[in-house]
Amino acid sequence: MAGWCNKKVIGLSPMDGVTDASFRAIIDKYGSPDVLFTEFLSVEAIVNGSINSLLPFVREKSETPTIAQVYGLDLPSYILATLLVLELGFDGIDINMGCPAKSIAYHGAGAGLIQNPSHAKQIIKTVQTTFLDWKNGLRLKSGQLKPAKFEWIKQNRIKRSKIDNFPVSIKTRIGYDTSTVQSWISHLLECEPYAITIHGRTLKQMYKDKSDWNEIHKAVVLAKNSNTKIIGNGDIKSAGQANNKIKKYDLDGVLIGRASMGNPWIFKSIVPTPYTRLTVALEHARQFEKLTPSGNFQSLRKHFAWYSKGFDYAASVRNKLMHVNTYSEVKTILDPYFLLLKEK
Ligand SMILES: Cc1cc2nc3c(=O)[nH]c(=O)nc-3n(C[C@H](O)[C@H](O)[C@H](O)COP(=O)(O)O)c2cc1C
């Protein structure tokens, strides 16, 4: 694979607390997007955190390119994080420079990097050169990570045949408190990243107002004579809208985030029946237990709320699922509804 964006792509946007291995497996099976992104993981946590902090990078089996997203500031930690991502067999690494959360951006990481382009560029170059070193034989060494993490890597890696190419991409916003696409994206392009995904809001806007696709298009113009792909993001609610945005703004692709919650079918423009929605909710629970047995089942409850919308009995299903802790509890609750909703 030469890269994950060889054609116009419609992909799953990274979402912390949402795009874990079980959700990606479900999205992949029922939506077949062109690319999947993990939740983000701090490079510092990769190095110093517990084994459980690696859960966002648990691998589901998939033919679809899957990109590991990282964030943070510490350059030596970026080196180790890149080596770990390579060991796990991901199809690329994405550096988050767009997260507006105070706990991240106010420390200078995520969207905080928009105000510190020189450090942002150092991060990109560090990750890119780590891949070159990896091609020349550099590997994680004992002592650099806790011994249990090496065991974890062995259990979770998906071997790729030969890695000639390792796309390093960025996900960011149009600016910090005002749009600064011209200068900010020009800085990023100096490093020749594989792709830049741009959410059309500033950090200050958080999720207010609309994603500004004219600002995203300015990045397309800037990148015209480069090899960097420009991916748009923000407020897409259907595959039709995704295709329209790609055409209208001359993009290499788009990522869909919130509209995929409880709706893996969005990528295929399929409207599922209530029976199918609940079948997939149950399958999601099974995947969660299988892929992340040490994960907290509570984090699945929001998914159940998203699946249980817009049909008879939805409110009662939703309420009951808000207290579940295991797959078998989910099954016990859903079984009577399968009978009620069974299609003739
Ligand atoms: C719950 C949640 C978690 C998110 N976590 C991440 C993340 O880990 N990394 C990232 O780059 N963006 C993250 N985002 C931003 C989304 O990827 C996306 O850029 C944003 O939601 C706009 O796209 P949408 O309108 O299609 O949702 C998150 C968004 C939400 C709603």
Short mmCIF file of C-alpha atoms and ligand atoms in Angstrom, two decimals:
data_model
loop_
_atom_site.label_atom_id
_atom_site.label_comp_id
_atom_site.label_asym_id
_atom_site.label_seq_id
_atom_site.Cartn_x
_atom_site.Cartn_y
_atom_site.Cartn_z
CA MET A 1 0.00 0.00 0.00
CA ALA A 2 1.53 3.28 -1.10
CA GLY A 3 -0.71 5.33 1.18
CA TRP A 4 -4.28 5.56 2.42
CA CYS A 5 -5.40 8.31 0.07
CA ASN A 6 -4.73 7.10 -3.46
CA LYS A 7 -8.27 7.96 -4.50
CA LYS A 8 -10.89 10.33 -3.09
CA VAL A 9 -11.53 9.00 0.41
CA ILE A 10 -14.44 9.12 2.83
CA GLY A 11 -13.16 8.03 6.22
CA LEU A 12 -14.00 7.71 9.89
CA SER A 13 -12.72 10.69 11.88
CA PRO A 14 -10.78 10.02 15.11
CA MET A 15 -12.93 10.43 18.23
CA ASP A 16 -11.63 10.00 21.75
CA GLY A 17 -13.85 7.64 23.75
CA VAL A 18 -15.65 6.56 20.56
CA THR A 19 -13.44 5.13 17.77
CA ASP A 20 -12.01 2.22 19.76
CA ALA A 21 -11.34 -1.19 18.21
CA SER A 22 -14.93 -2.44 18.65
CA PHE A 23 -16.47 0.66 17.04
CA ARG A 24 -13.95 0.55 14.19
CA ALA A 25 -14.77 -3.13 13.60
CA ILE A 26 -18.49 -2.32 13.41
CA ILE A 27 -17.95 0.73 11.19
CA ASP A 28 -15.70 -1.31 8.92
CA LYS A 29 -18.19 -4.16 8.57
CA TYR A 30 -21.36 -2.11 8.06
CA GLY A 31 -20.00 1.09 6.50
CA SER A 32 -16.77 0.08 4.70
CA PRO A 33 -15.23 3.56 4.78
CA ASP A 34 -11.93 4.06 2.95
CA VAL A 35 -9.87 4.75 6.07
CA LEU A 36 -10.28 4.40 9.84
CA PHE A 37 -8.64 6.51 12.56
CA THR A 38 -8.11 5.39 16.16
CA GLU A 39 -8.87 7.53 19.18
CA PHE A 40 -5.89 9.68 20.02
CA LEU A 41 -3.27 8.58 22.52
CA SER A 42 -0.70 10.83 24.17
CA VAL A 43 2.89 10.04 23.28
CA GLU A 44 3.83 10.63 26.89
CA ALA A 45 1.23 8.03 28.01
CA ILE A 46 2.62 5.56 25.49
CA VAL A 47 5.98 5.83 27.23
CA ASN A 48 4.97 6.30 30.88
CA GLY A 49 1.32 5.20 31.16
CA SER A 50 -0.13 1.89 32.28
CA ILE A 51 -0.91 -0.99 29.93
CA ASN A 52 -4.56 0.08 29.93
CA SER A 53 -3.57 3.46 28.50
CA LEU A 54 -2.67 1.58 25.29
CA LEU A 55 -6.30 0.42 24.80
CA PRO A 56 -6.98 2.97 22.00
CA PHE A 57 -4.37 1.12 19.91
CA VAL A 58 -5.86 -2.37 20.27
CA ARG A 59 -6.07 -3.73 16.71
CA GLU A 60 -9.19 -5.13 15.13
CA LYS A 61 -8.62 -7.34 12.08
CA SER A 62 -9.32 -5.23 9.03
CA GLU A 63 -8.20 -4.81 5.44
CA THR A 64 -9.14 -1.12 5.64
CA PRO A 65 -6.18 1.21 6.23
CA THR A 66 -6.14 2.09 9.93
CA ILE A 67 -4.24 5.10 11.18
CA ALA A 68 -3.04 5.56 14.76
CA GLN A 69 -3.49 9.07 16.11
CA VAL A 70 -1.14 10.57 18.69
CA TYR A 71 -0.77 13.90 20.46
CA GLY A 72 1.70 15.52 22.82
CA LEU A 73 4.77 17.73 22.92
CA ASP A 74 7.77 15.69 24.01
CA LEU A 75 10.03 14.85 21.04
CA PRO A 76 11.79 11.79 22.54
CA SER A 77 8.34 10.36 23.38
CA TYR A 78 7.30 10.91 19.75
CA ILE A 79 10.23 8.72 18.66
CA LEU A 80 9.15 5.85 20.91
CA ALA A 81 5.47 6.33 20.02
CA THR A 82 6.29 6.15 16.30
CA LEU A 83 8.28 2.94 16.82
CA LEU A 84 5.36 1.45 18.76
CA VAL A 85 2.87 2.40 16.03
CA LEU A 86 5.16 0.80 13.43
CA GLU A 87 5.52 -2.36 15.54
CA LEU A 88 1.73 -2.62 15.80
CA GLY A 89 1.44 -2.61 12.00
CA PHE A 90 -0.74 0.46 11.59
CA ASP A 91 -1.00 1.91 8.09
CA GLY A 92 0.12 5.37 9.12
CA ILE A 93 0.42 7.79 12.00
CA ASP A 94 -1.61 10.96 12.43
CA ILE A 95 -0.52 13.80 14.70
CA ASN A 96 -3.31 15.70 16.42
CA MET A 97 -2.85 19.46 16.19
CA GLY A 98 -6.53 20.29 16.51
CA CYS A 99 -7.83 19.18 19.90
CA PRO A 100 -9.35 22.20 21.69
CA ALA A 101 -9.72 20.54 25.14
CA LYS A 102 -8.23 22.77 27.85
CA SER A 103 -6.31 19.85 29.38
CA ILE A 104 -4.44 19.45 26.09
CA ALA A 105 -4.45 22.73 24.13
CA TYR A 106 -3.66 24.98 27.12
CA HIS A 107 -0.50 22.96 27.69
CA GLY A 108 0.52 23.66 24.11
CA ALA A 109 -0.42 20.30 22.54
CA GLY A 110 -3.36 19.59 20.17
CA ALA A 111 -4.67 22.88 18.77
CA GLY A 112 -2.19 24.68 21.06
CA LEU A 113 0.47 23.83 18.45
CA ILE A 114 -1.21 26.24 16.01
CA GLN A 115 0.45 28.97 18.10
CA ASN A 116 3.80 27.25 18.03
CA PRO A 117 4.50 26.28 14.40
CA SER A 118 8.21 25.76 14.96
CA HIS A 119 7.56 23.02 17.54
CA ALA A 120 4.80 21.58 15.33
CA LYS A 121 7.32 21.25 12.51
CA GLN A 122 9.89 19.66 14.82
CA ILE A 123 7.30 17.06 15.82
CA ILE A 124 6.49 16.20 12.20
CA LYS A 125 10.16 15.94 11.26
CA THR A 126 10.87 13.79 14.32
CA VAL A 127 8.15 11.32 13.32
CA GLN A 128 9.23 11.30 9.66
CA THR A 129 12.90 10.69 10.47
CA THR A 130 12.00 8.00 13.00
CA PHE A 131 10.43 6.05 10.15
CA LEU A 132 13.64 6.41 8.09
CA ASP A 133 15.64 5.18 11.09
CA TRP A 134 13.18 2.29 11.50
CA LYS A 135 13.78 1.31 7.86
CA ASN A 136 17.48 1.25 8.74
CA GLY A 137 16.85 -1.12 11.62
CA LEU A 138 15.99 1.07 14.62
CA ARG A 139 13.61 -0.76 17.00
CA LEU A 140 12.22 -0.28 20.51
CA LYS A 141 14.74 -1.54 23.04
CA SER A 142 14.13 -3.12 26.41
CA GLY A 143 14.31 -0.45 29.08
CA GLN A 144 12.59 2.12 26.86
CA LEU A 145 9.12 0.83 27.75
CA LYS A 146 7.87 -1.27 30.65
CA PRO A 147 8.48 -5.00 29.92
CA ALA A 148 4.72 -5.72 29.98
CA LYS A 149 4.26 -3.33 27.05
CA PHE A 150 6.54 -5.46 24.84
CA GLU A 151 4.33 -8.46 25.61
CA TRP A 152 1.25 -6.33 24.83
CA ILE A 153 2.75 -5.29 21.47
CA LYS A 154 3.35 -8.95 20.57
CA GLN A 155 -0.27 -9.82 21.32
CA ASN A 156 -1.76 -6.84 19.49
CA ARG A 157 0.36 -6.41 16.40
CA ILE A 158 -0.96 -7.08 12.93
CA LYS A 159 2.01 -7.86 10.75
CA ARG A 160 2.27 -5.92 7.50
CA SER A 161 4.23 -7.65 4.76
CA LYS A 162 6.81 -5.01 3.87
CA ILE A 163 6.74 -1.43 5.03
CA ASP A 164 8.30 0.83 2.39
CA ASN A 165 6.00 3.66 3.11
CA PHE A 166 4.59 5.08 6.33
CA PRO A 167 2.30 8.07 5.80
CA VAL A 168 2.71 10.79 8.43
CA SER A 169 -0.35 13.02 8.50
CA ILE A 170 -1.73 15.90 10.58
CA LYS A 171 -5.23 16.69 11.79
CA THR A 172 -5.83 20.31 12.69
CA ARG A 173 -8.22 23.26 12.69
CA ILE A 174 -8.30 26.44 10.60
CA GLY A 175 -6.74 28.53 13.37
CA TYR A 176 -6.51 29.30 17.09
CA ASP A 177 -8.86 32.24 17.70
CA THR A 178 -9.23 33.39 14.09
CA SER A 179 -8.64 31.57 10.83
CA THR A 180 -4.94 31.56 9.93
CA VAL A 181 -5.05 28.93 7.20
CA GLN A 182 -2.61 30.80 4.97
CA SER A 183 0.27 30.91 7.45
CA TRP A 184 -0.50 27.81 9.57
CA ILE A 185 -1.03 25.40 6.68
CA SER A 186 2.00 26.86 4.84
CA HIS A 187 4.12 25.99 7.89
CA LEU A 188 2.80 22.42 7.87
CA LEU A 189 3.34 22.05 4.12
CA GLU A 190 7.04 22.90 4.57
CA CYS A 191 7.38 19.46 6.20
CA GLU A 192 5.67 17.70 3.27
CA PRO A 193 3.29 15.59 5.36
CA TYR A 194 1.37 12.86 3.55
CA ALA A 195 -1.98 14.49 4.35
CA ILE A 196 -3.53 17.28 6.37
CA THR A 197 -7.10 16.91 7.63
CA ILE A 198 -8.67 20.27 8.41
CA HIS A 199 -11.71 20.74 10.62
CA GLY A 200 -13.22 24.05 9.47
CA ARG A 201 -13.43 25.67 12.90
CA THR A 202 -10.93 27.51 15.10
CA LEU A 203 -9.98 26.29 18.58
CA LYS A 204 -11.98 29.18 20.02
CA GLN A 205 -15.11 28.03 18.22
CA MET A 206 -14.83 24.53 19.71
CA TYR A 207 -17.99 23.05 18.09
CA LYS A 208 -19.96 26.31 17.72
CA ASP A 209 -21.01 27.82 14.36
CA LYS A 210 -20.54 25.88 11.13
CA SER A 211 -17.43 24.28 9.73
CA ASP A 212 -16.07 26.81 7.21
CA TRP A 213 -15.40 24.95 3.98
CA ASN A 214 -14.21 28.08 2.16
CA GLU A 215 -11.35 28.27 4.67
CA ILE A 216 -10.63 24.58 4.13
CA HIS A 217 -10.51 25.25 0.38
CA LYS A 218 -7.75 27.84 0.93
CA ALA A 219 -5.58 24.94 2.10
CA VAL A 220 -6.40 23.05 -1.12
CA VAL A 221 -5.09 26.02 -3.12
CA LEU A 222 -1.94 26.25 -0.97
CA ALA A 223 -1.23 22.53 -1.38
CA LYS A 224 -1.83 22.55 -5.14
CA ASN A 225 1.83 22.17 -6.12
CA SER A 226 2.72 19.79 -3.31
CA ASN A 227 2.18 16.06 -2.81
CA THR A 228 0.21 16.62 0.40
CA LYS A 229 -3.42 15.47 0.33
CA ILE A 230 -6.00 17.82 1.84
CA ILE A 231 -8.92 16.22 3.66
CA GLY A 232 -11.91 18.29 4.80
CA ASN A 233 -13.89 17.76 7.99
CA GLY A 234 -16.83 19.14 9.88
CA ASP A 235 -20.62 18.72 10.02
CA ILE A 236 -21.00 16.13 7.24
CA LYS A 237 -24.25 14.23 7.75
CA SER A 238 -24.44 11.85 4.78
CA ALA A 239 -22.35 10.12 2.11
CA GLY A 240 -24.05 12.37 -0.47
CA GLN A 241 -22.89 15.49 1.38
CA ALA A 242 -19.41 13.99 1.66
CA ASN A 243 -19.18 13.50 -2.11
CA ASN A 244 -20.53 16.99 -2.75
CA LYS A 245 -17.92 18.57 -0.47
CA ILE A 246 -15.12 16.62 -2.16
CA LYS A 247 -16.26 17.84 -5.58
CA LYS A 248 -17.17 21.40 -4.67
CA TYR A 249 -13.97 22.11 -2.72
CA ASP A 250 -11.63 19.96 -4.83
CA LEU A 251 -10.57 17.86 -1.84
CA ASP A 252 -8.71 14.54 -1.66
CA GLY A 253 -11.33 13.31 0.78
CA VAL A 254 -13.35 13.99 3.90
CA LEU A 255 -13.67 12.48 7.36
CA ILE A 256 -17.00 11.93 9.10
CA GLY A 257 -17.14 12.05 12.89
CA ARG A 258 -20.29 12.64 14.93
CA ALA A 259 -22.75 11.56 12.23
CA SER A 260 -21.29 8.03 12.40
CA MET A 261 -22.25 7.60 16.06
CA GLY A 262 -24.79 4.77 16.18
CA ASN A 263 -24.84 4.96 12.39
CA PRO A 264 -22.10 2.91 10.71
CA TRP A 265 -24.40 2.70 7.67
CA ILE A 266 -23.85 6.40 6.90
CA PHE A 267 -20.88 5.58 4.67
CA LYS A 268 -23.12 3.43 2.43
CA SER A 269 -26.25 5.61 2.52
CA ILE A 270 -28.23 2.72 4.01
CA VAL A 271 -31.11 3.34 6.41
CA PRO A 272 -31.21 0.35 8.79
CA THR A 273 -34.37 -1.16 10.23
CA PRO A 274 -34.86 -1.00 14.02
CA TYR A 275 -34.19 -4.77 14.15
CA THR A 276 -30.85 -4.28 12.38
CA ARG A 277 -29.92 -1.39 14.68
CA LEU A 278 -30.37 -3.58 17.75
CA THR A 279 -28.64 -6.57 16.15
CA VAL A 280 -25.62 -4.39 15.49
CA ALA A 281 -25.75 -2.90 19.01
CA LEU A 282 -25.51 -6.46 20.35
CA GLU A 283 -22.68 -7.32 17.97
CA HIS A 284 -20.88 -4.15 19.08
CA ALA A 285 -21.10 -5.35 22.70
CA ARG A 286 -19.68 -8.74 21.71
CA GLN A 287 -16.80 -7.12 19.81
CA PHE A 288 -16.06 -4.88 22.80
CA GLU A 289 -15.77 -7.84 25.18
CA LYS A 290 -13.67 -9.77 22.68
CA LEU A 291 -11.29 -6.99 21.64
CA THR A 292 -10.95 -5.03 24.88
CA PRO A 293 -11.83 -7.38 27.77
CA SER A 294 -10.08 -5.05 30.22
CA GLY A 295 -12.03 -2.04 28.92
CA ASN A 296 -14.76 -0.35 30.90
CA PHE A 297 -18.15 -1.54 29.61
CA GLN A 298 -19.69 1.76 30.74
CA SER A 299 -18.01 3.45 27.77
CA LEU A 300 -20.33 1.40 25.50
CA ARG A 301 -23.54 2.75 27.01
CA LYS A 302 -23.44 5.94 24.95
CA HIS A 303 -23.22 3.80 21.80
CA PHE A 304 -26.36 1.92 22.90
CA ALA A 305 -28.15 5.26 23.34
CA TRP A 306 -27.12 6.23 19.79
CA TYR A 307 -28.36 2.93 18.32
CA SER A 308 -31.68 3.14 20.20
CA LYS A 309 -33.21 6.10 18.45
CA GLY A 310 -36.16 6.74 16.17
CA PHE A 311 -38.33 3.61 16.50
CA ASP A 312 -41.12 2.17 18.68
CA TYR A 313 -39.74 1.03 22.04
CA ALA A 314 -36.50 3.05 21.49
CA ALA A 315 -36.85 4.98 24.76
CA SER A 316 -37.44 1.87 26.86
CA VAL A 317 -34.56 0.00 25.17
CA ARG A 318 -32.30 2.98 25.78
CA ASN A 319 -33.21 3.30 29.45
CA LYS A 320 -32.63 -0.38 30.14
CA LEU A 321 -29.28 -0.43 28.36
CA MET A 322 -27.97 2.44 30.48
CA HIS A 323 -27.16 0.04 33.33
CA VAL A 324 -25.54 -2.90 31.54
CA ASN A 325 -22.07 -4.20 32.34
CA THR A 326 -21.69 -7.28 30.14
CA TYR A 327 -22.59 -8.65 26.72
CA SER A 328 -24.95 -11.20 28.25
CA GLU A 329 -26.85 -8.45 30.11
CA VAL A 330 -27.27 -6.62 26.80
CA LYS A 331 -28.55 -9.81 25.17
CA THR A 332 -31.03 -10.50 27.95
CA ILE A 333 -32.46 -6.99 27.58
CA LEU A 334 -32.58 -7.04 23.78
CA ASP A 335 -33.98 -10.56 23.20
CA PRO A 336 -37.65 -9.60 23.82
CA TYR A 337 -37.29 -6.59 21.52
CA PHE A 338 -35.91 -8.79 18.73
CA LEU A 339 -39.21 -10.70 18.86
CA LEU A 340 -41.24 -7.48 18.87
CA LEU A 341 -39.30 -5.89 16.02
CA LYS A 342 -38.73 -8.97 13.89
CA GLU A 343 -39.31 -8.22 10.24
CA LYS A 344 -42.06 -10.19 8.55
C1 LIG B 1 -16.46 12.83 21.23
C2 LIG B 1 -15.45 13.38 20.28
C3 LIG B 1 -14.13 13.00 20.41
C4 LIG B 1 -13.17 13.49 19.52
N1 LIG B 1 -11.88 13.06 19.63
C5 LIG B 1 -10.97 13.41 18.69
C6 LIG B 1 -9.67 12.84 18.68
O1 LIG B 1 -9.32 11.98 19.50
N2 LIG B 1 -8.81 13.26 17.71
C7 LIG B 1 -9.17 14.19 16.76
O2 LIG B 1 -8.36 14.53 15.90
N3 LIG B 1 -10.39 14.72 16.74
C8 LIG B 1 -11.30 14.34 17.66
N4 LIG B 1 -12.58 14.83 17.59
C9 LIG B 1 -12.94 15.72 16.47
C10 LIG B 1 -13.53 14.92 15.29
O3 LIG B 1 -12.60 14.03 14.75
C11 LIG B 1 -14.00 15.87 14.18
O4 LIG B 1 -12.90 16.63 13.76
C12 LIG B 1 -15.10 16.82 14.63
O5 LIG B 1 -16.07 16.16 15.41
C13 LIG B 1 -15.79 17.47 13.43
O6 LIG B 1 -16.27 16.50 12.54
P1 LIG B 1 -17.83 16.03 12.54
O7 LIG B 1 -18.66 17.26 12.44
O8 LIG B 1 -17.95 15.11 11.37
O9 LIG B 1 -18.05 15.35 13.86
C14 LIG B 1 -13.54 14.39 18.49
C15 LIG B 1 -14.88 14.78 18.37
C16 LIG B 1 -15.83 14.28 19.25
C17 LIG B 1 -17.27 14.71 19.08
#
